[in-house]
Amino acid sequence: MAVWPGLWPALLGIVLAAWLRCSGAQQSATVANPVPGANPDLLPHFLVEPEDVYIVKNKPVLLVCKAVPATQIFFKCNGEWVRQVDHVIERSTDGSSGLPAMEVRINVSRQQVEKVFGLEEYWCQCVAWSSSGTTKSQKAYIRIAYLRKNFEQEPLAKEVSLEQGIVLPCRPPEGIPPAEVEWLRNEDLVDPSLDPNVYITREHSLVVRQARLADTANYTCVAKNIVARRRSASAAVIVYVDGSWSPWSKWSACGLDCTHWRSRECSDPAPRNGGEECRGTDLDTRNCTSDLCVHTASGPEDVALYVGLIAVAVCLVLLLLVLILVYCRKKEGLDSDVADSSILTSGFQPVSIKPSKADNPHLLTIQPDLSTTTTTYQGSLCPRQDGPSPKFQLTNGHLLSPLSGGRHTLHHSSPTSEAEDFVSRLSTQNYFRSLPRGTSNMAYGTFNFLGGRLMIPNTGISLLIPPDAIPRGKIYEIYLTLHKPEDVRLPLAGCQTLLSPIVSCGPPGVLLTRPVILAMDHCGEPSPESWSLRLKKQSCEGSWEDVLHLGEEAPSHLYYCQLEASACYIFTEQLGRFALVGEALSVAAAKRLKLLLFAPVACTSLEYNIRVYCLHDTHDALKEVVQLEKQLGGQLIQEPRVLHFKDSYHNLRLSIHDVPSSLWKSKLLVSYQEIPFYHIWNGTQQYLHCTFTLERVSPSTSDLACKVWVWQVEGDGQSFNINFNITKDTRFAELLALESEGGVPALVGPSAFKIPFLIRQKIITSLDPPCSRGADWRTLAQKLHLDSHLSFFASKPSPTAMILNLWEARHFPNGNLSQLAAAVAGLGQPDAGLFTVSEAEC
């Protein structure tokens, strides 16, 4: 019976469907279904079967089937027959058997797969038909390939000692197919087959069995699949070497004083990369025990020697007695609570008192001399006199004018304890085990009721100890410490972010009778509508507590905070560990990031790396990066910029453009690099940066001109125009020169304050009592723009003292005394002799 050729596909589909229903469940392997009674040798068998494939971006994928003998082949995808018009068919004859062969191809698009995406995997299978039956091929699964941008876990910066093990974890972004992971050390591929000291675990962590100095580098985890290649944030690993003593030298010959000595050096090994110096002394002396030091007094030289030594000893004893008598007479003019001379020598800085020039004979000026560090006590502040004492009038116009000279001085000494001894004493207590290695981020000193100031240079961190904050008769050894975020576990919840450095002042638990003021930078853009700011304090047990919610302070609270654009000043009567934490209330909440571009000072290879740092806009963060770059041999190549980073969950992107292709070649494989949002917003990761590697076409190339863009997606951005000579251009190096802030880290007594002590007391005495005309401390607070804190000031025994203490904390060492004098003089006190200081009052 003749059949119209156009009906063959329909009839074949019916037959195939019937066979498929009879065959039961679909299987992945090839399955044959012979017709009863037919020759099984003539069943189709596949020469080519469809294989698993990935769709990259929007490009369709091709599936191919080829079978012999075959009269028809159709594809079936996810249980549905593919339309005949979508098949591309090629018929041929198998050369070895002479049987008919057929090859069929179809395209599968991304849209087809996405229709069932998430419900089940998309698969296709082809069915071949011959006169003896049907055969089904294996299933081929079609998946959409992707690689997410953010790493599930990135490596963190570490400092490890020599020969210590290093583990840098890395969990790549989610992707299909799963990403392969490799590691870069300073942009060079880490190959465990070439270095038996390193290996990569199944979880993709990089392990260095024993750290070597050569392992000091920036490590980057790279994840890649057929779609993309992602780079983690680089982790700076610093391998340091603690110093160790060399063997002692031989004892020297016995000297005339019957002693001999031996020495050693801190060179076995010498400290490197920030390692600790050797503890102990490098020189050892002791009495000789040999017969070489058995002298007799029979010789005239020995007799003369002994007589001279006795004479010197007698003179020293007499001189000491005279000094004690003089000291006792001088001491009568000082406070009776001062127990010994150590308080005097650590309590004062020179204060000069003398009349003004001839045109104003009634002007008294007092100005502390910040340069002296002598330890001599030269007399009382003012001599005692019988009868009426002369007075010097303080005029309104020159209340605090500096004037040199003077004959009544008290000198002080800086703290004399060694850094090693101080840290070792603290390290024996549980609370101080996390104090940083070394003393570059620590200041310490010995203080009494006269007060003083501690500063950690180039960090913006200081502690002001006002007069009478320490009870009279007490002497405290106080420290101030800056912690690295990775060294202190500060739990952050929800949208909270660290806005300030983590700072400790202590020891905790000491009795204070007045609030001290802790000053530190912050990187938040303060706005009550955008931020909820909290001051956190760590207890001795290690837990963190919210001790202050800014904007909701109670006047009688133990803590209070003056928040300014880039700094905060914390009043506290309890020492401890503090941090300022912010929680965003809206997407308008922003942190200030400082953007810094560094590159090598000397370039000896064709490659040239530009490192772009994105760090908190605080002095302490800047100091850490500058010190790191000094170790790496880097220099600043552009003026720093500030970027406002918002709580929008968008990442920070960095890219390089307009690189002259005739001179340089960029090795960046993607259009931009990214730093994940949460790495920046969390605020606890240091040294966040991206590296752009350029390669010179010729070693003689030295001029570089390009652009670097840094921007937050849908947010703020900055552009750097780089144009300089890499071999000799250092014009930006001086921008980051670290300068000492106000001299030594510890100042004690009047030298720590801009306002002379006697004038301070006069201002406090006159402005503390309420005045009907308003010429009291409230008006002074308004003139200094501190009137929002009136309730806090009023809760203290001396509101004026709180105002002056805050002024000192905000304006040291460069405060303008003339402006303060004008504010005080403009209060209009009715008493004309209000600011007079007599010598009898000293």
PDB file of C-alpha atoms in Angstrom, residues 479-713:
ATOM      1  CA  TYR A 479      49.108  53.569  79.076  1.00  0.00           C
ATOM      2  CA  LEU A 480      47.389  54.242  75.732  1.00  0.00           C
ATOM      3  CA  THR A 481      47.331  51.536  73.049  1.00  0.00           C
ATOM      4  CA  LEU A 482      46.144  51.244  69.430  1.00  0.00           C
ATOM      5  CA  HIS A 483      45.017  47.751  68.421  1.00  0.00           C
ATOM      6  CA  LYS A 484      44.897  46.153  65.004  1.00  0.00           C
ATOM      7  CA  PRO A 485      41.317  45.059  64.209  1.00  0.00           C
ATOM      8  CA  GLU A 486      42.385  41.501  63.475  1.00  0.00           C
ATOM      9  CA  ASP A 487      43.969  41.217  66.937  1.00  0.00           C
ATOM     10  CA  VAL A 488      40.762  42.085  68.816  1.00  0.00           C
ATOM     11  CA  ARG A 489      37.490  40.257  68.294  1.00  0.00           C
ATOM     12  CA  LEU A 490      34.817  42.938  67.998  1.00  0.00           C
ATOM     13  CA  PRO A 491      31.442  41.333  67.148  1.00  0.00           C
ATOM     14  CA  LEU A 492      29.334  43.414  64.753  1.00  0.00           C
ATOM     15  CA  ALA A 493      25.665  42.676  64.180  1.00  0.00           C
ATOM     16  CA  GLY A 494      23.398  43.480  61.247  1.00  0.00           C
ATOM     17  CA  CYS A 495      24.417  46.632  59.407  1.00  0.00           C
ATOM     18  CA  GLN A 496      26.937  47.721  62.054  1.00  0.00           C
ATOM     19  CA  THR A 497      30.343  48.918  60.934  1.00  0.00           C
ATOM     20  CA  LEU A 498      33.528  49.920  62.728  1.00  0.00           C
ATOM     21  CA  LEU A 499      34.090  53.670  62.321  1.00  0.00           C
ATOM     22  CA  SER A 500      37.087  54.284  64.580  1.00  0.00           C
ATOM     23  CA  PRO A 501      40.272  52.554  65.668  1.00  0.00           C
ATOM     24  CA  ILE A 502      40.086  50.185  68.629  1.00  0.00           C
ATOM     25  CA  VAL A 503      41.877  51.942  71.486  1.00  0.00           C
ATOM     26  CA  SER A 504      42.759  50.882  75.052  1.00  0.00           C
ATOM     27  CA  CYS A 505      43.629  53.162  77.940  1.00  0.00           C
ATOM     28  CA  GLY A 506      44.377  51.784  81.344  1.00  0.00           C
ATOM     29  CA  PRO A 507      44.906  50.139  83.635  1.00  0.00           C
ATOM     30  CA  PRO A 508      41.167  49.584  84.064  1.00  0.00           C
ATOM     31  CA  GLY A 509      39.680  49.888  87.510  1.00  0.00           C
ATOM     32  CA  VAL A 510      41.786  52.826  88.738  1.00  0.00           C
ATOM     33  CA  LEU A 511      39.966  55.528  90.709  1.00  0.00           C
ATOM     34  CA  LEU A 512      39.397  58.795  88.842  1.00  0.00           C
ATOM     35  CA  THR A 513      37.746  61.846  90.417  1.00  0.00           C
ATOM     36  CA  ARG A 514      37.280  63.733  87.133  1.00  0.00           C
ATOM     37  CA  PRO A 515      36.591  62.455  83.570  1.00  0.00           C
ATOM     38  CA  VAL A 516      39.572  61.993  81.286  1.00  0.00           C
ATOM     39  CA  ILE A 517      39.133  62.698  77.560  1.00  0.00           C
ATOM     40  CA  LEU A 518      40.007  60.071  74.946  1.00  0.00           C
ATOM     41  CA  ALA A 519      40.390  61.524  71.436  1.00  0.00           C
ATOM     42  CA  MET A 520      40.396  59.427  68.261  1.00  0.00           C
ATOM     43  CA  ASP A 521      39.491  59.758  64.585  1.00  0.00           C
ATOM     44  CA  HIS A 522      36.438  58.285  62.887  1.00  0.00           C
ATOM     45  CA  CYS A 523      35.505  57.830  59.221  1.00  0.00           C
ATOM     46  CA  GLY A 524      31.728  58.283  59.387  1.00  0.00           C
ATOM     47  CA  GLU A 525      29.828  61.135  57.817  1.00  0.00           C
ATOM     48  CA  PRO A 526      27.880  62.113  60.975  1.00  0.00           C
ATOM     49  CA  SER A 527      24.181  62.624  60.384  1.00  0.00           C
ATOM     50  CA  PRO A 528      21.428  61.824  62.926  1.00  0.00           C
ATOM     51  CA  GLU A 529      19.102  60.831  60.081  1.00  0.00           C
ATOM     52  CA  SER A 530      21.565  58.357  58.568  1.00  0.00           C
ATOM     53  CA  TRP A 531      23.459  56.864  61.494  1.00  0.00           C
ATOM     54  CA  SER A 532      22.878  55.288  64.870  1.00  0.00           C
ATOM     55  CA  LEU A 533      26.227  55.672  66.632  1.00  0.00           C
ATOM     56  CA  ARG A 534      27.251  53.705  69.711  1.00  0.00           C
ATOM     57  CA  LEU A 535      30.330  53.663  71.886  1.00  0.00           C
ATOM     58  CA  LYS A 536      31.387  50.122  72.745  1.00  0.00           C
ATOM     59  CA  LYS A 537      33.575  49.131  75.691  1.00  0.00           C
ATOM     60  CA  GLN A 538      35.136  45.757  76.382  1.00  0.00           C
ATOM     61  CA  SER A 539      34.867  44.325  79.853  1.00  0.00           C
ATOM     62  CA  CYS A 540      37.719  42.557  81.622  1.00  0.00           C
ATOM     63  CA  GLU A 541      35.967  39.263  80.784  1.00  0.00           C
ATOM     64  CA  GLY A 542      36.237  40.058  77.068  1.00  0.00           C
ATOM     65  CA  SER A 543      32.616  40.832  76.183  1.00  0.00           C
ATOM     66  CA  TRP A 544      31.694  44.080  74.418  1.00  0.00           C
ATOM     67  CA  GLU A 545      28.900  46.313  75.706  1.00  0.00           C
ATOM     68  CA  ASP A 546      27.155  49.433  74.417  1.00  0.00           C
ATOM     69  CA  VAL A 547      28.009  52.037  77.053  1.00  0.00           C
ATOM     70  CA  LEU A 548      26.770  55.085  75.160  1.00  0.00           C
ATOM     71  CA  HIS A 549      24.201  55.744  72.439  1.00  0.00           C
ATOM     72  CA  LEU A 550      25.185  59.076  70.911  1.00  0.00           C
ATOM     73  CA  GLY A 551      22.336  61.549  70.966  1.00  0.00           C
ATOM     74  CA  GLU A 552      20.690  59.809  73.918  1.00  0.00           C
ATOM     75  CA  GLU A 553      23.271  60.588  76.608  1.00  0.00           C
ATOM     76  CA  ALA A 554      22.116  61.099  80.180  1.00  0.00           C
ATOM     77  CA  PRO A 555      23.817  64.104  81.882  1.00  0.00           C
ATOM     78  CA  SER A 556      24.874  61.987  84.859  1.00  0.00           C
ATOM     79  CA  HIS A 557      26.218  59.180  82.678  1.00  0.00           C
ATOM     80  CA  LEU A 558      29.760  57.849  83.163  1.00  0.00           C
ATOM     81  CA  TYR A 559      30.471  58.455  79.456  1.00  0.00           C
ATOM     82  CA  TYR A 560      29.889  61.376  77.131  1.00  0.00           C
ATOM     83  CA  CYS A 561      31.013  62.093  73.558  1.00  0.00           C
ATOM     84  CA  GLN A 562      31.663  65.241  71.561  1.00  0.00           C
ATOM     85  CA  LEU A 563      31.351  64.121  67.911  1.00  0.00           C
ATOM     86  CA  GLU A 564      32.941  66.260  65.215  1.00  0.00           C
ATOM     87  CA  ALA A 565      33.364  65.885  61.474  1.00  0.00           C
ATOM     88  CA  SER A 566      36.390  63.581  61.651  1.00  0.00           C
ATOM     89  CA  ALA A 567      37.124  63.048  65.355  1.00  0.00           C
ATOM     90  CA  CYS A 568      35.353  62.168  68.582  1.00  0.00           C
ATOM     91  CA  TYR A 569      36.197  63.190  72.147  1.00  0.00           C
ATOM     92  CA  ILE A 570      35.047  60.746  74.817  1.00  0.00           C
ATOM     93  CA  PHE A 571      34.627  61.802  78.455  1.00  0.00           C
ATOM     94  CA  THR A 572      35.035  58.771  80.680  1.00  0.00           C
ATOM     95  CA  GLU A 573      35.648  58.122  84.365  1.00  0.00           C
ATOM     96  CA  GLN A 574      36.503  54.475  83.694  1.00  0.00           C
ATOM     97  CA  LEU A 575      39.519  53.396  81.647  1.00  0.00           C
ATOM     98  CA  GLY A 576      39.260  50.456  79.265  1.00  0.00           C
ATOM     99  CA  ARG A 577      39.064  49.421  75.613  1.00  0.00           C
ATOM    100  CA  PHE A 578      36.786  51.497  73.345  1.00  0.00           C
ATOM    101  CA  ALA A 579      35.533  51.591  69.751  1.00  0.00           C
ATOM    102  CA  LEU A 580      32.970  53.711  67.904  1.00  0.00           C
ATOM    103  CA  VAL A 581      30.468  51.617  65.937  1.00  0.00           C
ATOM    104  CA  GLY A 582      27.800  52.870  63.546  1.00  0.00           C
ATOM    105  CA  GLU A 583      24.616  51.289  62.231  1.00  0.00           C
ATOM    106  CA  ALA A 584      23.206  52.659  58.999  1.00  0.00           C
ATOM    107  CA  LEU A 585      19.619  53.892  59.188  1.00  0.00           C
ATOM    108  CA  SER A 586      19.365  54.552  55.446  1.00  0.00           C
ATOM    109  CA  VAL A 587      21.331  54.103  52.223  1.00  0.00           C
ATOM    110  CA  ALA A 588      22.501  57.708  52.637  1.00  0.00           C
ATOM    111  CA  ALA A 589      24.831  56.618  55.446  1.00  0.00           C
ATOM    112  CA  ALA A 590      28.398  56.899  54.154  1.00  0.00           C
ATOM    113  CA  LYS A 591      31.933  56.189  55.303  1.00  0.00           C
ATOM    114  CA  ARG A 592      34.919  58.216  54.169  1.00  0.00           C
ATOM    115  CA  LEU A 593      37.546  56.160  52.373  1.00  0.00           C
ATOM    116  CA  LYS A 594      41.047  57.436  51.729  1.00  0.00           C
ATOM    117  CA  LEU A 595      42.357  56.371  48.321  1.00  0.00           C
ATOM    118  CA  LEU A 596      46.142  56.044  47.984  1.00  0.00           C
ATOM    119  CA  LEU A 597      48.191  55.051  44.926  1.00  0.00           C
ATOM    120  CA  PHE A 598      51.615  53.483  45.510  1.00  0.00           C
ATOM    121  CA  ALA A 599      54.231  52.108  43.136  1.00  0.00           C
ATOM    122  CA  PRO A 600      57.834  50.881  43.515  1.00  0.00           C
ATOM    123  CA  VAL A 601      60.544  53.468  44.138  1.00  0.00           C
ATOM    124  CA  ALA A 602      62.889  51.447  41.931  1.00  0.00           C
ATOM    125  CA  CYS A 603      61.784  49.274  39.020  1.00  0.00           C
ATOM    126  CA  THR A 604      64.400  46.747  37.894  1.00  0.00           C
ATOM    127  CA  SER A 605      62.140  44.484  35.830  1.00  0.00           C
ATOM    128  CA  LEU A 606      59.738  45.019  32.976  1.00  0.00           C
ATOM    129  CA  GLU A 607      56.743  44.672  35.273  1.00  0.00           C
ATOM    130  CA  TYR A 608      55.483  47.673  37.243  1.00  0.00           C
ATOM    131  CA  ASN A 609      52.782  47.355  39.904  1.00  0.00           C
ATOM    132  CA  ILE A 610      50.398  50.142  40.906  1.00  0.00           C
ATOM    133  CA  ARG A 611      48.736  49.433  44.253  1.00  0.00           C
ATOM    134  CA  VAL A 612      45.485  51.253  45.013  1.00  0.00           C
ATOM    135  CA  TYR A 613      44.623  51.242  48.736  1.00  0.00           C
ATOM    136  CA  CYS A 614      41.092  51.862  49.998  1.00  0.00           C
ATOM    137  CA  LEU A 615      41.226  52.521  53.722  1.00  0.00           C
ATOM    138  CA  HIS A 616      39.370  54.370  56.451  1.00  0.00           C
ATOM    139  CA  ASP A 617      39.967  58.114  56.364  1.00  0.00           C
ATOM    140  CA  THR A 618      41.730  58.121  59.742  1.00  0.00           C
ATOM    141  CA  HIS A 619      45.294  58.947  60.728  1.00  0.00           C
ATOM    142  CA  ASP A 620      45.961  55.520  62.229  1.00  0.00           C
ATOM    143  CA  ALA A 621      44.947  53.669  59.036  1.00  0.00           C
ATOM    144  CA  LEU A 622      47.137  56.005  56.985  1.00  0.00           C
ATOM    145  CA  LYS A 623      50.091  55.397  59.307  1.00  0.00           C
ATOM    146  CA  GLU A 624      49.796  51.603  58.947  1.00  0.00           C
ATOM    147  CA  VAL A 625      49.778  51.732  55.134  1.00  0.00           C
ATOM    148  CA  VAL A 626      52.668  54.188  54.967  1.00  0.00           C
ATOM    149  CA  GLN A 627      54.759  51.941  57.229  1.00  0.00           C
ATOM    150  CA  LEU A 628      53.835  48.869  55.153  1.00  0.00           C
ATOM    151  CA  GLU A 629      54.798  50.593  51.902  1.00  0.00           C
ATOM    152  CA  LYS A 630      58.120  51.657  53.374  1.00  0.00           C
ATOM    153  CA  GLN A 631      58.852  47.989  54.001  1.00  0.00           C
ATOM    154  CA  LEU A 632      57.753  47.082  50.469  1.00  0.00           C
ATOM    155  CA  GLY A 633      59.834  49.868  48.925  1.00  0.00           C
ATOM    156  CA  GLY A 634      56.838  51.832  47.638  1.00  0.00           C
ATOM    157  CA  GLN A 635      56.250  55.520  47.008  1.00  0.00           C
ATOM    158  CA  LEU A 636      53.128  57.655  46.674  1.00  0.00           C
ATOM    159  CA  ILE A 637      52.478  58.539  43.018  1.00  0.00           C
ATOM    160  CA  GLN A 638      49.336  60.681  43.310  1.00  0.00           C
ATOM    161  CA  GLU A 639      47.766  63.033  45.821  1.00  0.00           C
ATOM    162  CA  PRO A 640      45.337  61.100  48.093  1.00  0.00           C
ATOM    163  CA  ARG A 641      41.600  61.445  47.475  1.00  0.00           C
ATOM    164  CA  VAL A 642      38.521  60.876  49.651  1.00  0.00           C
ATOM    165  CA  LEU A 643      35.575  58.752  48.465  1.00  0.00           C
ATOM    166  CA  HIS A 644      32.205  58.521  50.211  1.00  0.00           C
ATOM    167  CA  PHE A 645      31.222  54.854  50.391  1.00  0.00           C
ATOM    168  CA  LYS A 646      27.485  54.338  50.985  1.00  0.00           C
ATOM    169  CA  ASP A 647      25.547  51.518  52.616  1.00  0.00           C
ATOM    170  CA  SER A 648      24.020  50.415  49.298  1.00  0.00           C
ATOM    171  CA  TYR A 649      25.422  46.847  49.190  1.00  0.00           C
ATOM    172  CA  HIS A 650      27.239  47.769  45.967  1.00  0.00           C
ATOM    173  CA  ASN A 651      30.882  46.779  45.541  1.00  0.00           C
ATOM    174  CA  LEU A 652      33.818  49.076  44.948  1.00  0.00           C
ATOM    175  CA  ARG A 653      35.262  48.871  41.450  1.00  0.00           C
ATOM    176  CA  LEU A 654      38.716  49.838  40.235  1.00  0.00           C
ATOM    177  CA  SER A 655      39.945  50.074  36.654  1.00  0.00           C
ATOM    178  CA  ILE A 656      42.869  51.430  34.640  1.00  0.00           C
ATOM    179  CA  HIS A 657      42.504  53.223  31.313  1.00  0.00           C
ATOM    180  CA  ASP A 658      44.388  55.033  28.547  1.00  0.00           C
ATOM    181  CA  VAL A 659      47.569  53.011  28.948  1.00  0.00           C
ATOM    182  CA  PRO A 660      49.799  53.844  25.928  1.00  0.00           C
ATOM    183  CA  SER A 661      49.958  50.525  24.075  1.00  0.00           C
ATOM    184  CA  SER A 662      53.185  51.465  22.311  1.00  0.00           C
ATOM    185  CA  LEU A 663      55.036  51.724  25.636  1.00  0.00           C
ATOM    186  CA  TRP A 664      53.068  49.664  28.167  1.00  0.00           C
ATOM    187  CA  LYS A 665      50.844  46.627  28.262  1.00  0.00           C
ATOM    188  CA  SER A 666      48.238  46.038  30.958  1.00  0.00           C
ATOM    189  CA  LYS A 667      48.113  42.486  32.325  1.00  0.00           C
ATOM    190  CA  LEU A 668      44.581  42.934  33.666  1.00  0.00           C
ATOM    191  CA  LEU A 669      42.412  40.241  32.085  1.00  0.00           C
ATOM    192  CA  VAL A 670      39.073  41.862  32.973  1.00  0.00           C
ATOM    193  CA  SER A 671      37.717  45.353  32.506  1.00  0.00           C
ATOM    194  CA  TYR A 672      37.800  46.140  36.237  1.00  0.00           C
ATOM    195  CA  GLN A 673      38.626  44.744  39.655  1.00  0.00           C
ATOM    196  CA  GLU A 674      36.253  44.687  42.619  1.00  0.00           C
ATOM    197  CA  ILE A 675      36.481  44.859  46.398  1.00  0.00           C
ATOM    198  CA  PRO A 676      33.340  43.283  47.920  1.00  0.00           C
ATOM    199  CA  PHE A 677      31.006  45.632  49.745  1.00  0.00           C
ATOM    200  CA  TYR A 678      31.085  43.796  53.056  1.00  0.00           C
ATOM    201  CA  HIS A 679      34.894  43.792  53.162  1.00  0.00           C
ATOM    202  CA  ILE A 680      34.831  47.587  53.234  1.00  0.00           C
ATOM    203  CA  TRP A 681      31.669  48.085  55.266  1.00  0.00           C
ATOM    204  CA  ASN A 682      32.696  45.700  58.024  1.00  0.00           C
ATOM    205  CA  GLY A 683      35.694  47.923  58.714  1.00  0.00           C
ATOM    206  CA  THR A 684      37.871  45.252  60.344  1.00  0.00           C
ATOM    207  CA  GLN A 685      40.121  44.377  57.381  1.00  0.00           C
ATOM    208  CA  GLN A 686      43.369  46.255  56.921  1.00  0.00           C
ATOM    209  CA  TYR A 687      45.329  47.026  53.786  1.00  0.00           C
ATOM    210  CA  LEU A 688      42.400  46.585  51.373  1.00  0.00           C
ATOM    211  CA  HIS A 689      43.835  47.228  47.937  1.00  0.00           C
ATOM    212  CA  CYS A 690      43.944  46.161  44.310  1.00  0.00           C
ATOM    213  CA  THR A 691      47.079  45.832  42.196  1.00  0.00           C
ATOM    214  CA  PHE A 692      47.327  46.807  38.536  1.00  0.00           C
ATOM    215  CA  THR A 693      50.296  45.171  36.825  1.00  0.00           C
ATOM    216  CA  LEU A 694      51.748  46.905  33.782  1.00  0.00           C
ATOM    217  CA  GLU A 695      54.551  45.617  31.590  1.00  0.00           C
ATOM    218  CA  ARG A 696      57.032  47.826  29.792  1.00  0.00           C
ATOM    219  CA  VAL A 697      57.605  47.101  26.139  1.00  0.00           C
ATOM    220  CA  SER A 698      61.240  48.184  26.543  1.00  0.00           C
ATOM    221  CA  PRO A 699      63.494  48.456  29.624  1.00  0.00           C
ATOM    222  CA  SER A 700      64.244  52.042  28.605  1.00  0.00           C
ATOM    223  CA  THR A 701      60.600  53.086  29.038  1.00  0.00           C
ATOM    224  CA  SER A 702      60.281  55.364  32.054  1.00  0.00           C
ATOM    225  CA  ASP A 703      57.381  57.723  31.338  1.00  0.00           C
ATOM    226  CA  LEU A 704      53.933  56.521  32.376  1.00  0.00           C
ATOM    227  CA  ALA A 705      50.643  58.258  31.608  1.00  0.00           C
ATOM    228  CA  CYS A 706      47.298  56.615  32.342  1.00  0.00           C
ATOM    229  CA  LYS A 707      44.107  56.963  34.386  1.00  0.00           C
ATOM    230  CA  VAL A 708      42.900  54.991  37.384  1.00  0.00           C
ATOM    231  CA  TRP A 709      39.205  55.065  38.245  1.00  0.00           C
ATOM    232  CA  VAL A 710      37.769  54.071  41.609  1.00  0.00           C
ATOM    233  CA  TRP A 711      34.016  54.117  42.096  1.00  0.00           C
ATOM    234  CA  GLN A 712      31.176  52.500  43.972  1.00  0.00           C
ATOM    235  CA  VAL A 713      28.501  51.065  41.731  1.00  0.00           C
TER     236      VAL A 713
END
